[in-house]
Amino acid sequence: PKNFYINITQKDVENGFYVNKAGKKVEFKKNDVRETVETKRKTGIEFVLTQDHTFSYAIAMMPEEKRKQAEKMMMDLAERSYNEIFKEYLTDHAGNEGKSAYYLYYHNDSRQGLPFSHIHMKIPNILELPNGEIRAIEIPEITQKDFHKKLDAMYKSMLVQEWNKQFGDEFPVEAYDKKGKSIKENSLGAEIKDWRVAFDKESLDKIKKSTKARDMIDSHIEQEKKTLF
């Protein structure tokens, strides 16, 4: 019969057989096994754009038209983020810039059905250089400690500015510190941790409690995935 090749695992080699699609054991001679090493590259790069949970709850409280406006604003900001923040880091291994593509999709809730507005930005791992060559995208900066923190801060700065323009009168925004305390504009030397919609304390406590429960469930799900796979 004509020779043919199949892919087997190291465990199959140790056993001296593999199980075919029909569920039958197929024995083979270890001398017939050819070992190869394959280099796998990711087919795409993904960034998830998020913000403080209070923005998600504020959007969920809005009437339909306002909610659509807020969701469009976030998609527009994601597009701006690609062009003004992420794009400059998309180069090949030699640092050459080129054309790339991206696509976005918006989620307005979490796995538990709680408000959680966030956007997934997917960038296919393909870069077209000016001379027409196609290369894989390399982002050496992604391994740097403060890379994600820097991008996150730039995105949130854009978000706060645009949110204040469109929704600041009804849902004002405030900065807060590591202890969750509000930082006033005239506070000197205060270190800003993040920005949030300035709900009353009772509402903030409820949101904090619900998001902690969500984070615990997500953590449990991720741990279960690691166990299974």
Coordinates of N, CA, C and O in Angstrom, one line a residue, residues 87-99 127-130 135-141:
K87 N -1.7 51.1 17.2 CA -1.2 50.9 15.8 C 0.4 51.1 15.7 O 1.0 50.4 15.0
E88 N 0.9 52.0 16.5 CA 2.3 52.3 16.5 C 3.2 51.1 16.9 O 4.4 51.0 16.6
Y89 N 2.6 50.2 17.7 CA 3.3 49.0 18.2 C 3.3 47.8 17.3 O 4.0 46.8 17.5
L90 N 2.5 47.9 16.2 CA 2.4 46.8 15.3 C 3.4 46.8 14.2 O 3.3 47.5 13.2
T91 N 4.5 46.1 14.5 CA 5.6 46.1 13.5 C 6.1 44.6 13.3 O 5.6 43.7 14.0
D92 N 7.0 44.4 12.4 CA 7.5 43.1 12.2 C 8.8 42.9 13.2 O 9.1 43.8 13.9
H93 N 9.5 41.8 13.0 CA 10.6 41.5 14.0 C 11.7 42.6 13.8 O 12.5 42.8 14.8
A94 N 11.8 43.3 12.7 CA 12.9 44.2 12.5 C 12.4 45.7 12.8 O 13.1 46.6 12.6
G95 N 11.2 45.8 13.2 CA 10.6 47.1 13.6 C 10.0 47.9 12.4 O 9.7 49.1 12.5
N96 N 9.8 47.2 11.3 CA 9.2 47.8 10.1 C 7.7 47.9 10.3 O 7.0 47.0 10.8
E97 N 7.1 49.1 10.0 CA 5.7 49.3 10.1 C 5.0 48.9 8.8 O 5.7 48.8 7.7
G98 N 3.7 48.7 8.9 CA 3.0 48.3 7.7 C 1.5 48.4 7.9 O 1.0 49.0 8.9
K99 N 0.7 47.8 7.0 CA -0.8 47.9 7.2 C -1.2 46.6 7.9 O -0.7 45.5 7.6
L127 N 0.9 41.5 8.8 CA 1.3 42.8 8.6 C 1.8 42.9 7.1 O 2.7 42.1 6.7
E128 N 1.3 43.9 6.4 CA 1.7 44.1 5.0 C 2.7 45.3 4.9 O 2.3 46.4 5.3
L129 N 3.9 45.0 4.5 CA 4.9 46.1 4.5 C 4.7 46.9 3.2 O 4.0 46.5 2.3
P130 N 5.2 48.1 3.2 CA 5.0 49.0 2.0 C 5.4 48.3 0.7 O 4.9 48.7 -0.4
R135 N 4.3 39.9 6.7 CA 5.1 39.5 7.8 C 4.2 39.2 9.0 O 3.0 39.7 9.1
A136 N 4.7 38.5 10.0 CA 4.0 38.3 11.3 C 4.3 39.6 12.1 O 5.3 40.2 12.0
I137 N 3.3 39.9 13.0 CA 3.4 41.0 13.9 C 4.2 40.7 15.1 O 4.0 39.6 15.7
E138 N 5.2 41.5 15.5 CA 5.9 41.3 16.7 C 5.7 42.5 17.6 O 5.8 43.7 17.1
I139 N 5.4 42.3 18.9 CA 5.3 43.4 19.8 C 6.2 43.2 21.0 O 5.8 42.6 22.0
P140 N 7.5 43.5 20.9 CA 8.4 43.2 22.0 C 8.0 44.0 23.3 O 8.3 43.5 24.4
E141 N 7.4 45.1 23.1 CA 7.0 45.9 24.3 C 6.0 45.2 25.2 O 5.8 45.6 26.3

